[in-house]
Coordinates of C-alpha atoms in Angstrom, one line a residue:
Chain A
M1 CA 3.3 146.7 -28.5
I2 CA 4.0 146.2 -24.8
K3 CA 1.1 146.8 -22.4
L4 CA 2.7 148.7 -19.5
I5 CA -0.4 148.7 -17.2
D6 CA -2.7 145.7 -16.9
E7 CA -6.5 145.6 -16.3
N8 CA -6.0 145.8 -12.6
G9 CA -4.0 149.0 -12.9
L10 CA -0.8 147.4 -12.0
R11 CA 2.5 148.0 -13.8
L12 CA 4.9 145.4 -15.2
D13 CA 6.8 145.2 -11.9
G14 CA 3.5 145.0 -9.9
R15 CA 3.5 148.6 -8.6
K16 CA 0.5 150.9 -8.5
F17 CA 0.6 154.2 -10.5
D18 CA 1.9 156.2 -7.5
E19 CA 4.3 153.7 -5.9
L20 CA 8.1 154.2 -5.8
R21 CA 10.6 151.5 -6.4
P22 CA 12.6 150.5 -3.3
V23 CA 15.3 153.0 -2.4
R24 CA 18.4 152.4 -0.2
I25 CA 21.1 155.0 0.6
E26 CA 24.4 154.6 2.3
V27 CA 26.6 157.6 3.1
G28 CA 30.3 157.7 3.4
V29 CA 31.3 154.8 1.2
I30 CA 34.5 156.2 -0.3
K31 CA 37.1 157.0 2.4
N32 CA 39.3 159.1 0.1
A33 CA 36.5 161.5 -0.9
N34 CA 35.5 164.5 1.2
G35 CA 31.9 163.2 0.9
S36 CA 30.3 160.2 -0.8
A37 CA 27.1 158.2 -1.1
Y38 CA 25.8 155.0 -2.7
I39 CA 22.2 154.7 -3.8
E40 CA 20.1 151.8 -5.0
H41 CA 16.9 153.1 -6.6
G42 CA 15.0 150.2 -8.0
K43 CA 17.7 148.4 -10.0
N44 CA 19.8 151.5 -10.4
K45 CA 23.1 151.3 -8.5
I46 CA 25.0 154.6 -8.4
I47 CA 27.9 156.0 -6.5
A48 CA 28.5 159.7 -6.0
A49 CA 31.7 161.2 -4.7
V50 CA 32.6 164.8 -3.8
Y51 CA 36.1 166.2 -3.7
G52 CA 36.6 169.7 -2.4
P53 CA 36.4 172.5 -2.1
R54 CA 40.0 172.4 -3.2
E55 CA 42.5 174.4 -5.2
V56 CA 41.6 174.9 -8.8
H57 CA 43.7 173.3 -11.5
P58 CA 44.1 174.7 -14.2
K59 CA 44.3 178.1 -12.5
H60 CA 42.7 180.0 -15.4
L61 CA 39.3 178.4 -14.5
L62 CA 39.1 180.0 -11.1
I63 CA 36.5 182.6 -10.2
P64 CA 37.7 185.2 -7.6
D65 CA 34.5 185.4 -5.6
R66 CA 33.0 181.9 -5.6
A67 CA 33.7 178.2 -6.1
I68 CA 33.2 176.3 -9.4
I69 CA 31.4 173.0 -9.6
R70 CA 32.7 170.4 -12.0
C71 CA 30.4 167.4 -12.4
R72 CA 31.1 164.2 -14.3
Y73 CA 28.3 161.7 -14.8
H74 CA 29.5 158.5 -16.3
M75 CA 27.8 155.1 -17.0
S76 CA 30.1 152.1 -16.6
P77 CA 30.4 149.9 -19.7
F78 CA 28.7 147.1 -17.7
S79 CA 25.8 149.3 -16.4
T80 CA 23.4 148.5 -19.3
D81 CA 22.3 145.3 -21.0
E82 CA 24.4 146.0 -24.1
R83 CA 28.0 147.1 -23.4
K84 CA 28.3 150.8 -23.4
P85 CA 31.5 152.3 -24.8
P86 CA 33.5 154.0 -22.0
Q87 CA 34.0 157.4 -23.7
P88 CA 31.4 160.1 -22.7
T89 CA 28.3 160.1 -24.9
R90 CA 26.1 163.1 -25.7
R91 CA 23.6 161.9 -23.1
E92 CA 26.3 161.8 -20.4
I93 CA 27.5 165.2 -21.3
E94 CA 24.0 166.6 -21.1
I95 CA 23.3 164.9 -17.8
S96 CA 26.6 166.2 -16.3
L97 CA 25.5 169.7 -17.3
V98 CA 22.0 169.3 -15.9
L99 CA 23.3 167.9 -12.6
R100 CA 25.8 170.7 -12.2
R101 CA 23.1 173.3 -12.8
A102 CA 20.8 171.6 -10.3
M103 CA 23.5 171.7 -7.7
E104 CA 24.7 175.2 -8.3
C105 CA 21.5 176.9 -7.0
V106 CA 21.6 174.9 -3.8
L107 CA 25.2 175.4 -2.7
F108 CA 26.6 178.6 -1.1
L109 CA 29.5 178.8 -3.6
E110 CA 30.3 182.3 -2.4
D111 CA 31.6 180.7 0.9
Y112 CA 34.5 179.1 -1.0
P113 CA 36.1 181.7 -3.4
R114 CA 38.8 180.6 -5.8
S115 CA 38.2 176.9 -5.3
I116 CA 36.6 174.0 -7.1
I117 CA 34.2 171.3 -6.0
D118 CA 34.5 168.1 -8.1
V119 CA 31.5 165.8 -8.2
Y120 CA 31.8 162.4 -9.7
V121 CA 28.8 160.1 -10.4
E122 CA 29.4 156.5 -11.6
V123 CA 26.4 154.5 -12.6
L124 CA 27.2 150.8 -11.9
Q125 CA 23.8 149.5 -13.0
S126 CA 21.1 151.5 -14.9
D127 CA 17.3 150.9 -15.0
G128 CA 15.6 154.2 -15.8
G129 CA 15.6 157.3 -13.7
S130 CA 19.4 157.3 -13.2
R131 CA 19.7 161.1 -13.3
C132 CA 17.1 161.5 -10.5
A133 CA 18.8 158.9 -8.4
S134 CA 22.2 160.6 -9.1
I135 CA 20.8 163.9 -7.8
T136 CA 19.8 162.2 -4.5
A137 CA 23.2 160.6 -4.2
I138 CA 25.1 163.8 -5.0
S139 CA 23.0 165.6 -2.3
A140 CA 23.9 163.0 0.3
A141 CA 27.6 163.2 -0.7
L142 CA 27.6 167.1 -0.5
A143 CA 26.0 167.0 2.9
D144 CA 28.6 164.4 4.0
S145 CA 31.4 166.6 2.8
G146 CA 30.1 169.6 5.0
I147 CA 29.8 172.0 2.1
S148 CA 27.2 174.7 2.9
M149 CA 23.9 173.9 1.3
R150 CA 20.5 175.7 1.4
D151 CA 18.7 172.4 1.6
L152 CA 19.0 168.7 0.6
I153 CA 17.9 167.9 -3.0
V154 CA 16.1 164.8 -4.0
G155 CA 15.2 163.6 -7.5
C156 CA 12.3 161.5 -8.8
A157 CA 10.6 161.3 -12.2
S158 CA 7.0 160.9 -13.2
G159 CA 5.6 160.2 -16.6
K160 CA 2.8 158.7 -18.7
A161 CA 2.3 155.1 -19.8
D162 CA -0.8 153.7 -21.5
G163 CA -2.5 157.1 -21.0
Q164 CA -2.0 157.1 -17.3
I165 CA 0.3 159.3 -15.2
I166 CA 2.7 157.2 -13.2
L167 CA 5.4 157.8 -10.7
D168 CA 9.1 156.7 -10.9
L169 CA 9.5 155.2 -14.3
S170 CA 11.6 152.1 -14.9
D171 CA 13.7 151.7 -18.0
I172 CA 11.0 149.9 -20.1
E173 CA 8.4 152.4 -19.0
D174 CA 10.7 155.3 -20.0
K175 CA 11.4 153.7 -23.4
E176 CA 7.9 152.5 -24.3
G177 CA 5.8 155.1 -22.5
E178 CA 4.4 158.4 -23.7
G179 CA 6.3 160.9 -21.5
D180 CA 9.0 161.3 -18.9
M181 CA 9.5 164.2 -16.5
P182 CA 12.5 164.1 -14.1
V183 CA 12.1 166.5 -11.2
A184 CA 14.7 167.6 -8.6
Y185 CA 13.2 169.2 -5.5
M186 CA 14.3 171.0 -2.3
P187 CA 11.7 169.8 0.3
N188 CA 12.2 172.4 3.1
L189 CA 12.2 175.3 0.7
D190 CA 9.6 173.8 -1.6
K191 CA 11.5 174.7 -4.7
I192 CA 12.4 172.8 -7.9
T193 CA 16.0 172.9 -9.1
L194 CA 15.6 170.6 -12.1
L195 CA 12.7 170.1 -14.4
Q196 CA 13.0 168.2 -17.7
F197 CA 10.3 167.0 -19.9
D198 CA 10.1 164.6 -22.8
G199 CA 6.8 163.6 -24.4
I200 CA 3.3 164.9 -25.0
F201 CA 1.1 166.0 -22.0
S202 CA -2.0 168.1 -21.7
E203 CA -1.8 171.0 -19.2
Y204 CA -3.9 168.9 -16.7
E205 CA -1.6 165.9 -17.2
F206 CA 1.5 168.1 -16.7
K207 CA 0.2 169.4 -13.4
K208 CA -0.8 166.0 -12.2
A209 CA 2.6 164.6 -13.1
L210 CA 4.4 167.4 -11.3
D211 CA 2.4 166.9 -8.2
L212 CA 3.0 163.2 -8.3
A213 CA 6.8 163.7 -8.8
I214 CA 6.9 166.1 -5.8
M215 CA 5.0 163.5 -3.7
G216 CA 7.6 160.9 -4.7
N217 CA 10.4 163.3 -3.9
K218 CA 9.1 163.9 -0.4
K219 CA 9.1 160.1 0.3
I220 CA 12.7 159.8 -1.0
Y221 CA 13.6 162.8 1.2
E222 CA 12.6 160.8 4.3
I223 CA 14.8 157.9 3.2
L224 CA 17.7 160.4 2.6
R225 CA 17.3 162.0 6.0
K226 CA 17.3 158.6 7.7
A227 CA 20.5 157.6 5.9
L228 CA 22.3 160.8 6.9
M229 CA 21.1 160.5 10.5
E230 CA 22.2 156.9 10.6
K231 CA 25.7 157.8 9.6
Y232 CA 26.2 160.9 11.8
F233 CA 24.1 160.1 14.9
K234 CA 23.6 156.4 15.2
T235 CA 26.5 155.9 17.6
E236 CA 24.6 157.7 20.3
E237 CA 21.8 155.2 20.1
K238 CA 24.2 152.4 20.7
Chain B
M1 CA 16.2 178.1 31.2
T2 CA 15.8 175.0 29.0
V3 CA 18.3 174.3 26.3
V4 CA 16.7 172.4 23.4
R5 CA 19.3 170.4 21.5
S6 CA 18.4 168.9 18.2
K7 CA 20.2 167.0 15.4
V8 CA 19.8 168.8 12.1
L9 CA 20.5 168.4 8.4
P10 CA 21.1 171.1 5.8
G11 CA 17.9 173.1 5.2
D12 CA 16.3 172.3 8.6
C13 CA 14.5 175.3 10.2
I14 CA 15.8 175.8 13.8
G15 CA 13.5 178.6 14.8
E16 CA 13.2 182.3 14.7
A17 CA 16.2 184.3 13.7
P18 CA 17.7 186.3 16.6
P19 CA 18.0 190.0 16.3
G20 CA 21.4 191.1 15.2
P21 CA 24.0 188.8 13.5
I22 CA 23.0 185.2 12.9
P23 CA 25.1 182.2 14.1
A24 CA 27.8 180.8 11.7
N25 CA 26.7 178.1 9.3
T26 CA 23.1 179.2 9.3
Y27 CA 21.1 181.5 6.9
K28 CA 17.9 183.5 7.2
I29 CA 14.8 183.6 5.0
G30 CA 12.3 186.2 6.4
N31 CA 12.5 185.7 10.1
K32 CA 13.3 182.0 10.0
L33 CA 16.7 180.5 10.6
Y34 CA 17.9 177.5 8.5
T35 CA 21.0 175.3 8.8
L36 CA 23.7 175.0 6.1
K37 CA 25.3 171.7 7.3
I38 CA 24.8 168.6 9.3
G39 CA 25.2 169.3 13.0
L40 CA 23.7 170.0 16.4
A41 CA 21.5 173.1 17.1
E42 CA 21.1 174.4 20.6
V43 CA 18.2 176.8 21.2
E44 CA 18.0 178.5 24.6
E45 CA 15.2 181.1 24.7
K46 CA 16.2 183.6 22.1
E47 CA 19.8 182.4 21.7
V48 CA 20.7 180.0 18.9
K49 CA 23.9 178.1 18.5
F50 CA 24.9 175.7 15.8
I51 CA 27.7 173.2 15.9
P52 CA 28.6 171.6 12.5
L53 CA 29.8 168.1 12.4
A54 CA 31.5 168.3 9.0
G55 CA 33.1 170.8 6.8
P56 CA 36.5 172.0 5.4
Y57 CA 38.9 174.2 7.4
I58 CA 38.5 177.9 6.5
P59 CA 41.6 179.8 7.7
R60 CA 41.3 182.6 10.2
I61 CA 43.9 185.2 11.2
N62 CA 45.8 184.2 14.4
D63 CA 44.8 180.5 14.1
F64 CA 47.5 178.1 15.2
V65 CA 48.0 175.5 12.4
I66 CA 50.2 172.5 11.7
G67 CA 51.2 172.0 8.0
T68 CA 53.4 170.1 5.7
V69 CA 55.8 171.8 3.3
I70 CA 54.8 170.7 -0.2
D71 CA 56.9 173.0 -2.4
L72 CA 59.4 175.8 -2.2
N73 CA 60.7 178.4 -4.6
A74 CA 63.1 181.3 -4.3
F75 CA 61.0 183.4 -1.9
T76 CA 58.4 181.2 -0.2
W77 CA 57.5 177.8 1.1
D78 CA 54.1 176.4 0.1
V79 CA 52.5 174.6 3.0
D80 CA 49.6 172.3 3.0
I81 CA 47.4 173.2 6.0
N82 CA 44.6 170.8 5.4
S83 CA 42.5 173.5 3.9
L84 CA 41.1 174.4 0.5
Y85 CA 43.9 176.9 0.1
T86 CA 47.7 176.4 0.2
A87 CA 49.4 178.6 2.7
H88 CA 52.6 180.4 2.1
L89 CA 55.5 181.0 4.5
P90 CA 57.7 183.9 3.2
S91 CA 61.4 183.4 3.5
Q92 CA 61.9 186.8 5.1
D93 CA 59.9 185.6 8.1
V94 CA 62.6 183.0 8.7
F95 CA 65.7 184.7 7.5
G96 CA 64.9 188.3 8.4
R97 CA 65.0 191.4 6.3
N98 CA 68.5 190.6 5.0
F99 CA 67.2 187.6 3.1
S100 CA 68.7 187.0 -0.3
P101 CA 68.1 184.0 -2.5
T102 CA 71.8 183.9 -3.4
S103 CA 73.1 183.7 0.1
H104 CA 70.3 181.8 1.9
S105 CA 69.0 178.3 1.0
L106 CA 65.4 177.7 1.8
S107 CA 65.8 173.9 1.8
E108 CA 68.3 174.1 4.7
Q109 CA 65.5 175.4 7.0
F110 CA 62.5 173.5 5.8
K111 CA 62.5 170.8 3.1
V112 CA 59.6 169.4 1.2
G113 CA 57.9 166.9 3.5
D114 CA 58.8 168.7 6.8
M115 CA 56.0 169.4 9.2
L116 CA 55.9 172.8 10.9
T117 CA 53.7 174.7 13.4
A118 CA 52.8 178.2 12.4
K119 CA 50.3 181.0 12.8
I120 CA 48.2 182.6 10.2
V121 CA 49.0 186.3 10.0
A122 CA 47.0 187.3 6.9
Y123 CA 44.1 185.8 5.0
D124 CA 41.1 187.2 3.1
R125 CA 38.9 186.1 0.3
T126 CA 41.2 187.4 -2.4
R127 CA 44.4 185.7 -1.5
D128 CA 45.9 182.6 0.1
P129 CA 46.8 182.5 3.8
L130 CA 50.2 183.8 4.9
L131 CA 52.0 182.1 7.8
T132 CA 54.6 183.1 10.3
V133 CA 56.9 180.9 12.5
R134 CA 58.5 183.8 14.4
E135 CA 56.6 183.4 17.6
P136 CA 57.9 181.2 20.4
G137 CA 56.9 177.5 20.1
L138 CA 56.5 177.8 16.3
G139 CA 58.8 176.1 13.8
K140 CA 59.7 172.6 12.5
V141 CA 58.2 169.6 14.2
V142 CA 61.0 167.2 14.9
R143 CA 59.2 164.4 16.7
G144 CA 55.8 163.0 17.2
E145 CA 53.1 161.2 15.3
P146 CA 50.7 163.3 13.1
V147 CA 46.9 162.6 13.3
V148 CA 44.2 164.3 11.2
L149 CA 40.9 165.1 12.8
S150 CA 37.9 166.8 11.1
P151 CA 38.4 170.5 11.8
S152 CA 34.9 171.0 13.1
K153 CA 35.7 168.5 15.9
V154 CA 38.8 170.3 17.2
P155 CA 36.8 172.3 19.8
R156 CA 35.6 168.9 21.2
L157 CA 39.1 167.6 21.4
I158 CA 40.3 170.6 23.3
G159 CA 37.2 170.7 25.6
K160 CA 36.1 173.4 28.0
K161 CA 39.2 175.3 29.1
G162 CA 41.4 172.5 27.6
S163 CA 39.9 169.8 29.9
M164 CA 39.5 167.0 27.4
A165 CA 43.0 167.5 26.0
K166 CA 44.5 167.5 29.5
I167 CA 42.7 164.2 30.4
I168 CA 44.2 162.6 27.3
E169 CA 47.6 164.0 27.9
S170 CA 47.7 163.0 31.6
K171 CA 46.4 159.5 31.2
S172 CA 48.4 158.6 28.1
K173 CA 51.5 160.4 29.3
T174 CA 51.8 162.3 26.0
K175 CA 51.8 165.8 24.8
L176 CA 49.3 167.0 22.2
I177 CA 50.0 169.8 19.8
I178 CA 46.6 170.7 18.4
G179 CA 46.2 172.7 15.2
Q180 CA 43.0 174.6 14.5
N181 CA 43.1 173.0 11.0
G182 CA 42.6 169.5 12.4
V183 CA 46.2 168.3 12.4
I184 CA 47.4 167.1 15.7
I185 CA 51.0 166.0 16.7
V186 CA 51.1 163.4 19.5
Q187 CA 54.5 163.3 21.3
G188 CA 55.5 160.7 23.9
P189 CA 56.2 157.0 24.5
P190 CA 54.9 154.6 21.8
D191 CA 52.2 153.0 24.0
G192 CA 51.0 156.5 25.0
I193 CA 50.9 157.6 21.4
V194 CA 48.8 154.6 20.4
L195 CA 46.4 155.2 23.3
A196 CA 46.1 158.9 22.6
I197 CA 45.4 158.3 18.9
K198 CA 42.6 155.8 19.9
A199 CA 41.1 158.5 22.0
I200 CA 41.3 161.0 19.2
H201 CA 39.6 158.6 16.8
L202 CA 36.8 158.1 19.3
I203 CA 36.3 161.8 19.5
E204 CA 36.1 161.9 15.7
E205 CA 33.4 159.2 15.8
K206 CA 31.3 160.4 18.7
A207 CA 31.8 164.1 19.0
H208 CA 28.0 164.7 19.1
V209 CA 27.5 162.3 22.1
A210 CA 26.9 164.0 25.5
S211 CA 28.7 161.3 27.5
L212 CA 31.9 161.4 25.4
T213 CA 34.1 162.5 28.4
N214 CA 33.1 159.3 30.3
M215 CA 33.8 157.2 27.2
I216 CA 37.2 158.7 26.8
N217 CA 38.0 158.1 30.5
E218 CA 36.9 154.5 30.2
L219 CA 39.1 154.0 27.1
L220 CA 42.1 155.6 28.6
S221 CA 41.7 153.6 31.8
K222 CA 41.7 150.3 29.9
G223 CA 45.0 151.1 28.3
V224 CA 46.5 149.8 25.1

């Protein structure tokens, strides 16, 4: 059995219980897309691209008074230690659905009737917490595309390892730990758009984990703001 | 009166909502105003303006647009106007009320791939935009180089009372046909076209910068 937290309270990668992994975001990486972003969250490397709003094909999908979101989350065969087959797995289908639902409540879909917004997420390297990192990347891509959004969304997970509540689980902590809770959060509106939970927590532990996840989300939000400001406004500083 | 200009991201609060209609690309919760897109917010006493820096072209009636014919059938041309919707040009608009598919050929007027200048005569949330080419100055574009600019930056390219566009035209010795949908046709000598396109790309990159006019003047003075 692997010890995830040592006697000094440090995790396997040397982090304290409330420390995030390094996060780096770059906006506007795919020229052909209407909006795009690349994120490195720990060892996760993920690209998100937004196409649209555009005409709906096939036409029978269109909704007369709002836009549709179509989201595809895909892990590249080389993204994990063992080669992953390229066809969609049940996990990828679930995450595609969950990401779409997280986005639907933040976008003003009524502004774009009879159209579709296609969101593609490609995981190039995975190391735990990829759905949360994907949410942050999608939010950056949507803002880059100029689609009307109530707020930016960021994602960060908290969980439990060796009986302690920790922030931002890595792959091994996710697999060997006692609980994992991805949270997507809108910082300005102070609302949660995604909350999933896997494990066994007491009520107290759940509240502590939620507060920790929101704290982590606020830190990632500052990094996301900086990345968007860098792309859109840095030329003035030169 | 002081004008407070700030760079904002989606979801940023830009102050109290004014009485009456709120500015475009903002929304209200309670009495607070929030932004929907990345852009620049200008707050002057109780008046709030928001200039987005990104976003698709949403058609409006009477907008002047430049589009490319992408398809045609017996009664209409389908025109790509750089928007989320495909616009339609009815054949009766070109041939008149006596139009008949047996006696008139649509491809003789506009083929697939032709660019044309048009005006939007009808659009609402339930149907695609309808175009007309009947007015003077509208019709097929026979010469010039097309350039695409983000639709939210077209007002910056035009400038106050057309000043920015006039500067580019006079210094590069070209003519700019500017569509509200972000498609621009540059007509003139080859050197002038290259210079004008450089100026347009600079506006795309630095639309938010206050000293843009000086930068454009400097670029145009340097030449190709």
